[in-house]
Coordinates of C-alpha atoms and ligand atoms in Angstrom, one line a residue:
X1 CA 41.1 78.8 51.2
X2 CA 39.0 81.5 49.9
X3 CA 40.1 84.5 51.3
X4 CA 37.1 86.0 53.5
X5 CA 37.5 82.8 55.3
X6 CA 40.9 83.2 56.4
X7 CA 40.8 86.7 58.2
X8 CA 38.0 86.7 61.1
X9 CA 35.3 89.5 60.1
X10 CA 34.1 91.4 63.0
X11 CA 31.3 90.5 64.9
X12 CA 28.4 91.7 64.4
X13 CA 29.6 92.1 60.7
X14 CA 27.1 91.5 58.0
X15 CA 29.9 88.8 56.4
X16 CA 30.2 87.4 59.1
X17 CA 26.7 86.5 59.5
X18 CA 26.2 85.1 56.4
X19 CA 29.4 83.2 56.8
X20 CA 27.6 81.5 59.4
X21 CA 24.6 81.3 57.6
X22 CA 25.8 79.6 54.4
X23 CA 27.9 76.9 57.0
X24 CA 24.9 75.9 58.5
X25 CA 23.1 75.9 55.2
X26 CA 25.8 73.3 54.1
X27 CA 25.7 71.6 56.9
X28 CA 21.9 71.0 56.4
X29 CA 22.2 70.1 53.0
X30 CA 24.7 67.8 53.6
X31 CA 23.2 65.7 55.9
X32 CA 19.5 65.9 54.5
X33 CA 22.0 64.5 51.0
X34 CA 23.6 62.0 53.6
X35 CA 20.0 60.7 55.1
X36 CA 17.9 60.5 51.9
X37 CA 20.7 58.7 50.2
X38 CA 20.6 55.9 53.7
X39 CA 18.1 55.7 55.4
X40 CA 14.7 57.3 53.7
X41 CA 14.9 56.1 50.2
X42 CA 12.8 58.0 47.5
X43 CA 9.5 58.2 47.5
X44 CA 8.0 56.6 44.6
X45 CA 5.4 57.8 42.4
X46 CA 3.3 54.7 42.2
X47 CA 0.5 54.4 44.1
X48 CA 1.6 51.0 45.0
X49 CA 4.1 48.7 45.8
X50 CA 3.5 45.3 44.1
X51 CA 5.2 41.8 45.5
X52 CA 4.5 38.1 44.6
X53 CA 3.0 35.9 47.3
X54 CA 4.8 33.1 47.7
X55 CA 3.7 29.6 48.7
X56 CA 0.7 29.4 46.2
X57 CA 1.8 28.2 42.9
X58 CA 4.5 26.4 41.2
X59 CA 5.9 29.2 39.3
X60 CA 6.9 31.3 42.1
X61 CA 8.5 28.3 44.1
X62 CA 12.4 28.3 43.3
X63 CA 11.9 23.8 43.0
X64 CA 9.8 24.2 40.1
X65 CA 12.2 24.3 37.1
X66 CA 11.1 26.9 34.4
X67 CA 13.3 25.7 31.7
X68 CA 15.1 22.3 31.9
X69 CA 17.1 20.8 31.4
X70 CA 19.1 22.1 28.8
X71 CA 18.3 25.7 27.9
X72 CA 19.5 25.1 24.4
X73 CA 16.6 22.9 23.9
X74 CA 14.3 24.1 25.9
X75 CA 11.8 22.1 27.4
X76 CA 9.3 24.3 29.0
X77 CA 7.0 23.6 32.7
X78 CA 3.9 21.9 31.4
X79 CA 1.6 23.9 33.8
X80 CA -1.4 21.7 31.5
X81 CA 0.0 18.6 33.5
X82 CA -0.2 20.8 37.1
X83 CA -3.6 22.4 37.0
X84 CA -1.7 25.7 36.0
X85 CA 0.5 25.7 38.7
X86 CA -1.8 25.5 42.0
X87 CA -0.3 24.1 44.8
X88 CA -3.5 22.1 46.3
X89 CA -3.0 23.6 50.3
X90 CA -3.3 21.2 53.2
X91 CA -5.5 24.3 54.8
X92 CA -5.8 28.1 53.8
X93 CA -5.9 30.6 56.8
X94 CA -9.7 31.3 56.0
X95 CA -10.7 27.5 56.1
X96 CA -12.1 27.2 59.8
X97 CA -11.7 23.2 61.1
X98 CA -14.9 22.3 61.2
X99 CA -15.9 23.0 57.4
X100 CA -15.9 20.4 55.4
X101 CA -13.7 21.0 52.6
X102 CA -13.5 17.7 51.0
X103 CA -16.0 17.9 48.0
X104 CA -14.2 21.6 46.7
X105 CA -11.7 21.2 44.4
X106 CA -8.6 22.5 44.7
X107 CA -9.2 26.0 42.5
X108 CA -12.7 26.4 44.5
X109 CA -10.5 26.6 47.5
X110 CA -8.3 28.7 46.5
X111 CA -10.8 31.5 45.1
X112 CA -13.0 31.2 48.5
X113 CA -8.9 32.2 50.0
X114 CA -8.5 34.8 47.9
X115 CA -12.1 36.6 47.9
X116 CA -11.7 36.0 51.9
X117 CA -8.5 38.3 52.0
X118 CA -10.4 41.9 51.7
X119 CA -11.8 41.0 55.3
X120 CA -8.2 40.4 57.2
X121 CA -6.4 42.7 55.0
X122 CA -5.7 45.9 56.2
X123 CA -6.6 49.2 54.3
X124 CA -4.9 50.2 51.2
X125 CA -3.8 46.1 50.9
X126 CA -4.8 44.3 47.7
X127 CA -4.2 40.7 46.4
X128 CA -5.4 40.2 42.5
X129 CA -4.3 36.8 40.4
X130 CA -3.5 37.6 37.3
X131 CA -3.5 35.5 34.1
X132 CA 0.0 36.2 31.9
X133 CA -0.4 35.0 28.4
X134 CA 2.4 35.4 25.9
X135 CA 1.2 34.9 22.3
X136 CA 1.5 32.3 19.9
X137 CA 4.2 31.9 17.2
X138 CA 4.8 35.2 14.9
X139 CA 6.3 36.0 11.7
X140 CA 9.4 37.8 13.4
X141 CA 10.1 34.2 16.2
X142 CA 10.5 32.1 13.0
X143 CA 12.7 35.2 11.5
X144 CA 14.6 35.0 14.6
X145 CA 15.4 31.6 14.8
X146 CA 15.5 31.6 10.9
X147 CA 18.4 34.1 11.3
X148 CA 19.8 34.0 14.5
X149 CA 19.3 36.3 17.3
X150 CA 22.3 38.1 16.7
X151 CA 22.0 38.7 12.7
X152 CA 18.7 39.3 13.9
X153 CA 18.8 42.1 16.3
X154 CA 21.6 43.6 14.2
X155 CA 20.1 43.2 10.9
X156 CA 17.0 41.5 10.0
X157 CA 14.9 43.2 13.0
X158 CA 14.7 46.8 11.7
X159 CA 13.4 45.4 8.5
X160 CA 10.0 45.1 7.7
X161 CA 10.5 41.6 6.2
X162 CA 12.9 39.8 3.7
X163 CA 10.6 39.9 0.5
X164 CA 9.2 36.6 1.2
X165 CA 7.6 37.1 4.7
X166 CA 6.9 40.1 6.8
X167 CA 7.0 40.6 10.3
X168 CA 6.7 44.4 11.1
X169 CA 3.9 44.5 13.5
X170 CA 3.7 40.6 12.7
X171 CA 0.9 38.5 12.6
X172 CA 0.6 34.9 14.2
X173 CA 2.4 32.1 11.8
X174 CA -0.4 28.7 11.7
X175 CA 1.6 27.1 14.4
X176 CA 0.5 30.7 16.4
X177 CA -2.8 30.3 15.8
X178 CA -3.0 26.4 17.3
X179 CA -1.0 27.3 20.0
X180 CA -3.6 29.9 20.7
X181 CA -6.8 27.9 20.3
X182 CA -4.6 25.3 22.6
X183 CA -4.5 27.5 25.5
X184 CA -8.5 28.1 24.8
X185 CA -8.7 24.0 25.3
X186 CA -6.7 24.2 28.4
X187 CA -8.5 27.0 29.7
X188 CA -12.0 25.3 28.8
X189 CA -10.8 22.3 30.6
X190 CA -9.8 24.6 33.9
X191 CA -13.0 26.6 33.6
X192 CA -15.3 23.3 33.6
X193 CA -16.9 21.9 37.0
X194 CA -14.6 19.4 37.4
X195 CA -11.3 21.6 38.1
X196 CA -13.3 25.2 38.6
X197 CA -10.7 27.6 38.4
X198 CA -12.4 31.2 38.3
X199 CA -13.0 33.0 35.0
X200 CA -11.0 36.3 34.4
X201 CA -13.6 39.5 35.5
X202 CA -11.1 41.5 32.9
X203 CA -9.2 41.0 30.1
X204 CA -6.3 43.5 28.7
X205 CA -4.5 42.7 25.7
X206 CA -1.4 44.6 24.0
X207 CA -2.2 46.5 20.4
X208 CA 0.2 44.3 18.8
X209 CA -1.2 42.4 16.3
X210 CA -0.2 38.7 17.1
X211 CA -1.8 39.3 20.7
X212 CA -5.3 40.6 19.1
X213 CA -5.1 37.7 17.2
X214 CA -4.1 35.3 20.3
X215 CA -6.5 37.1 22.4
X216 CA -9.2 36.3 20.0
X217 CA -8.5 32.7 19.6
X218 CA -8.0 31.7 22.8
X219 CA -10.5 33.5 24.4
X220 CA -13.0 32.9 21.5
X221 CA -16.1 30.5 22.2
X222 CA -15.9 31.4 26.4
X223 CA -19.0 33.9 26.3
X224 CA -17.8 36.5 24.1
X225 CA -20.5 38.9 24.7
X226 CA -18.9 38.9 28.4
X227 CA -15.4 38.6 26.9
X228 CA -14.8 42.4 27.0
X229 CA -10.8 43.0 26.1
X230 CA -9.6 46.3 26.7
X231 CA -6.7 47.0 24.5
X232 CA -3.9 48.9 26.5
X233 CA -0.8 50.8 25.2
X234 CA 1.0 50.0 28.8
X235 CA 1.3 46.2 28.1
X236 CA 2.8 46.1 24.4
X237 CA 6.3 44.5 23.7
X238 CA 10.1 46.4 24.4
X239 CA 10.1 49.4 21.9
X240 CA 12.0 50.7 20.1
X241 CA 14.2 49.1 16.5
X242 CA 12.3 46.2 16.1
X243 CA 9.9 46.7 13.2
X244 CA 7.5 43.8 14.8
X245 CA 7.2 45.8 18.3
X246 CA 5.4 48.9 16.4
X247 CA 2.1 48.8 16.2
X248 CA -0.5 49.9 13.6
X249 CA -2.5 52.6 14.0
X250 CA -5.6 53.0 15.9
X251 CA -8.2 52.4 12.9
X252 CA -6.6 49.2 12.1
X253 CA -6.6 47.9 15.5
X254 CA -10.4 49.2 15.8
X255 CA -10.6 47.3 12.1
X256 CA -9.2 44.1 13.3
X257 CA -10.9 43.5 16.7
X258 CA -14.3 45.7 16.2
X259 CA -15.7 45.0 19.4
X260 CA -13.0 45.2 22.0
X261 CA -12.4 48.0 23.8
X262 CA -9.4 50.6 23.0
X263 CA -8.3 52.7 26.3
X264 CA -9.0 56.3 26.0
X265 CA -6.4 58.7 25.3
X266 CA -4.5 55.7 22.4
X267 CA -2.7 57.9 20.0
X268 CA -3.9 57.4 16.3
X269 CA -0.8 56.7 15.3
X270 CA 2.6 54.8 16.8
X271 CA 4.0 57.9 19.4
X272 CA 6.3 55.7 21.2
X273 CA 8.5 53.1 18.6
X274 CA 11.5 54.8 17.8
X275 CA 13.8 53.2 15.1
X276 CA 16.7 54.4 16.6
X277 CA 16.2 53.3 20.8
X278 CA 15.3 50.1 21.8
X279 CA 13.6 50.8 25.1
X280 CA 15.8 49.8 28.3
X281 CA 14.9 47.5 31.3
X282 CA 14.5 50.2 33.7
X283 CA 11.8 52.4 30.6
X284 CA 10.1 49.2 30.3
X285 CA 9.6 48.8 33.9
X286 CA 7.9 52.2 34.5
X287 CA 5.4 51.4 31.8
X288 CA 4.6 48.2 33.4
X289 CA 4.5 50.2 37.3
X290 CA 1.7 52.4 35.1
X291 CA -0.4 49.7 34.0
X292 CA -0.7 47.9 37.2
X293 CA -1.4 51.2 39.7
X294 CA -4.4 51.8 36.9
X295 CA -5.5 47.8 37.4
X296 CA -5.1 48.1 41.0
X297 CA -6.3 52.0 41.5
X298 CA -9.8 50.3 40.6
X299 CA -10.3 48.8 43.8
X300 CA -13.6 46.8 42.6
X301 CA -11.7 45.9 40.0
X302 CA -12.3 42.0 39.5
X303 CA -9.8 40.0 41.1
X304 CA -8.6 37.7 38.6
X305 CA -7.1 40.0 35.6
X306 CA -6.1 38.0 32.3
X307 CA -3.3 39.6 30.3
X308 CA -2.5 38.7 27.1
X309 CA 1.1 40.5 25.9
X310 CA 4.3 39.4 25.1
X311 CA 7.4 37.8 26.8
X312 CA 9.2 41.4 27.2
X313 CA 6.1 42.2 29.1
X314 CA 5.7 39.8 31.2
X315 CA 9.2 39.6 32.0
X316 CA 9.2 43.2 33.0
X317 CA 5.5 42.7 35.0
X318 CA 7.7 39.4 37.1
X319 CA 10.3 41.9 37.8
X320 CA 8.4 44.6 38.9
X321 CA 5.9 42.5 41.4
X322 CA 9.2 40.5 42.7
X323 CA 8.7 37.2 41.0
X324 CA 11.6 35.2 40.2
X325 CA 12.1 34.6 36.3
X326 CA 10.0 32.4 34.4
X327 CA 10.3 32.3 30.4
X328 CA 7.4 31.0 29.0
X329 CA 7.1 29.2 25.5
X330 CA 5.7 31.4 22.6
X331 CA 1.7 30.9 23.5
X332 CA 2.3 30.1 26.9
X333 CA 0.5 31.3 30.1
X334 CA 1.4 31.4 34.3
X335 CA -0.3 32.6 37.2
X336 CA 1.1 35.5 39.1
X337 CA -0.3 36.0 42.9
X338 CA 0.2 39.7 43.3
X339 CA 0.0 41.4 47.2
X340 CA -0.5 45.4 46.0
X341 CA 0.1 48.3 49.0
X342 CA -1.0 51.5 48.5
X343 CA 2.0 54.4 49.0
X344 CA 0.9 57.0 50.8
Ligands
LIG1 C1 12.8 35.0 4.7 O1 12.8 34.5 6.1 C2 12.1 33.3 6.2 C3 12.1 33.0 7.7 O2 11.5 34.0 8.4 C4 12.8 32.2 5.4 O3 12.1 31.0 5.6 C5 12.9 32.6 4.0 O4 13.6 31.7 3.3 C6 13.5 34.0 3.9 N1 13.5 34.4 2.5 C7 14.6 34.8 1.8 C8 14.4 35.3 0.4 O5 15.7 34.7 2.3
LIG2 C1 -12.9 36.9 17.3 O1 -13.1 37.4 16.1 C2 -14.3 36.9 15.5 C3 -14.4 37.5 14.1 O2 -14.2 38.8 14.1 C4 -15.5 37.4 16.3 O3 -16.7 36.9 15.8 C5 -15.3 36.9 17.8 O4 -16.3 37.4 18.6 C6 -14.0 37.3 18.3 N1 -13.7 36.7 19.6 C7 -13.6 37.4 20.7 C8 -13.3 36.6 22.0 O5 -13.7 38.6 20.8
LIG3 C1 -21.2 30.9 29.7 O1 -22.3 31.6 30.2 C2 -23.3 30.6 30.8 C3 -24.5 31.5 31.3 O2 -24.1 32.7 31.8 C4 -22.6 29.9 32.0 O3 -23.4 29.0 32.6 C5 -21.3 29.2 31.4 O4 -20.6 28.6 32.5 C6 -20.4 30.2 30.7 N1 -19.4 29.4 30.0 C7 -18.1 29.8 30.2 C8 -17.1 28.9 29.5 O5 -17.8 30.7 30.8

């Protein structure tokens, strides 16, 4: 025990005050450790907090099988054969019973539901649907599978290439590029009168090259003068290692897609890839927190949001809005019904 504890100071004496003092002070920092660790947990620093509403599509329901039935050869939900995942609703809360709802389809419904919310919503509460594409085949899958994902990551990954094919910042392989101009079928199919699902009011679409190049195919022939992709830093793949997750540098992104739109503030060059950490789960996840409080800060922001990124990305974007997991196939695409509340 130290030792001005153990003999009594006299009252009144200046140690004896502050013995007092500093007790209480410890007390008061003990408990205020002991409360923020229970019962107030830490205040974030995004503006929002971000959850998937249930009950709406496919995806999010635990019945619908992601992957089956054998992982090792996968066969992946064909959301083509489900009208991308819509769960057709017996009734949606802003469907009185005396309209006449027959004659809608199913995605007409839906939208009416969803641009309805604003009205019964109460402040600072925000529901967006946003379109997750991953892109088509690269250089680096086939290298991958080519290899094995454990030579891979250990090896063949922090190589630009082999000698015979490159995939640092890889482009998509022909197989890619079908897969991409697939989804633009599917999508034309889903955008026509007979099925009506709404068109995306904004598109945002990783630096990486094979999503440029996805982006452009898929989304190529629907309007492209009101096709306006914004190219965001936020959305690219895990960092870090891999020479396919760094990117090129601004003039060759500007180069390759002339008339999108590049977010201010892109560094000329790759700031973030480091060849000696491969970013984490919980780095990853921040990024992804960043790039939907800037979507959602924008509060007459369209509410249907295409994304066209990677499978890191939108693995990290399910686990930070709630959603269960949900691998998609290379050049695959899902729904995600997002319920956004603003911290404050
Ligand atoms: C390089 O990798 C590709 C698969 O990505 C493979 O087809 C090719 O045979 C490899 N080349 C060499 C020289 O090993
Ligand atoms: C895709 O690229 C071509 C050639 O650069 C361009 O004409 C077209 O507008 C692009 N598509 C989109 C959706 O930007
Ligand atoms: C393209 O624009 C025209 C006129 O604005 C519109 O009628 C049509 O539905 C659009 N097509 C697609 C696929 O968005």
């Amino acid at each position: 025990m130290p030792k001005f504890l153990s003999n009594t100071p006299p009252r009144g004496s200046s140690l004896y005050i502050s013995t007092i003092l500093l007790s209480i002070l410890a007390v008061l920092y003990l408990a205020s450790g002991f409360f923020s660790a229970t019962t107030a947990p830490a205040k974030p620093d995004n503006m929002f907090d971000y959850q998937t509403v249930d009950g709406y599509f496919m995806q999010s329901d635990p019945a619908t099988d992601p992957v089956g039935p054998d992982e090792k050869y996968p066969v992946y939900f064909d959301y083509t054969k489900y009208n991308f995942g819509l769960i057709a609703a017996e009734h949606y809360p802003n469907e009185g019973n005396q309209i006449d709802y027959k004659d809608r389809t199913p995605w007409q419904r839906f939208t009416s539901f969803l641009n309805a919310l604003p009205a019964t919503s109460p402040p600072g509460t925000q529901y967006r649907l946003l379109y997750l594409a991953r892109h088509g085949e690269g250089y680096h899958n086939v290298a991958e599978a080519f290899y094995g994902t454990k030579a891979w990551d250990e090896k063949w990954s922090r190589l630009d290439g082999n000698g015979t094919s490159v995939w640092s910042d890889a482009h998509l392989t022909a197989v890619g590029e079908q897969q991409a101009r697939d989804a633009g079928r599917f999508l034309t199919k889903q955008f026509s009168s007979e099925v009506k699902m709404p068109l995306p009011g904004e598109w945002y679409v990783s630096p990486l090259t094979r999503c440029l190049e996805t982006a452009n195919l898929t989304w190529d022939g629907f309007n492209g003068s009101s096709t306006k992709p914004i190219i965001k830093e936020m959305v690219r793949e895990v960092m870090g290692e891999h020479t396919c997750d760094r990117r090129s540098s601004r003039t060759v992104i500007h180069d390759t897609v002339p008339e999108w739109t590049i977010e201010d503030g892109f560094a000329e060059e790759d700031e973030l890839w480091r060849a000696d950490h491969r970013e984490t789960w919980a780095e990853h996840d921040v990024r992804s927190r960043a790039f939907l409080d800037e979507v959602f800060a924008n509060e007459e922001g369209s509410k249907i949001v295409s994304v066209t990124a990677h499978s890191g990305t939108i693995a990290s974007l399910l686990r930070v809005t709630g959603h269960r997991k949900f691998p998609l196939q290379t050049g695959g695409m899902m729904p995600i019904f997002v319920k956004a509340t603003r911290n404050d």
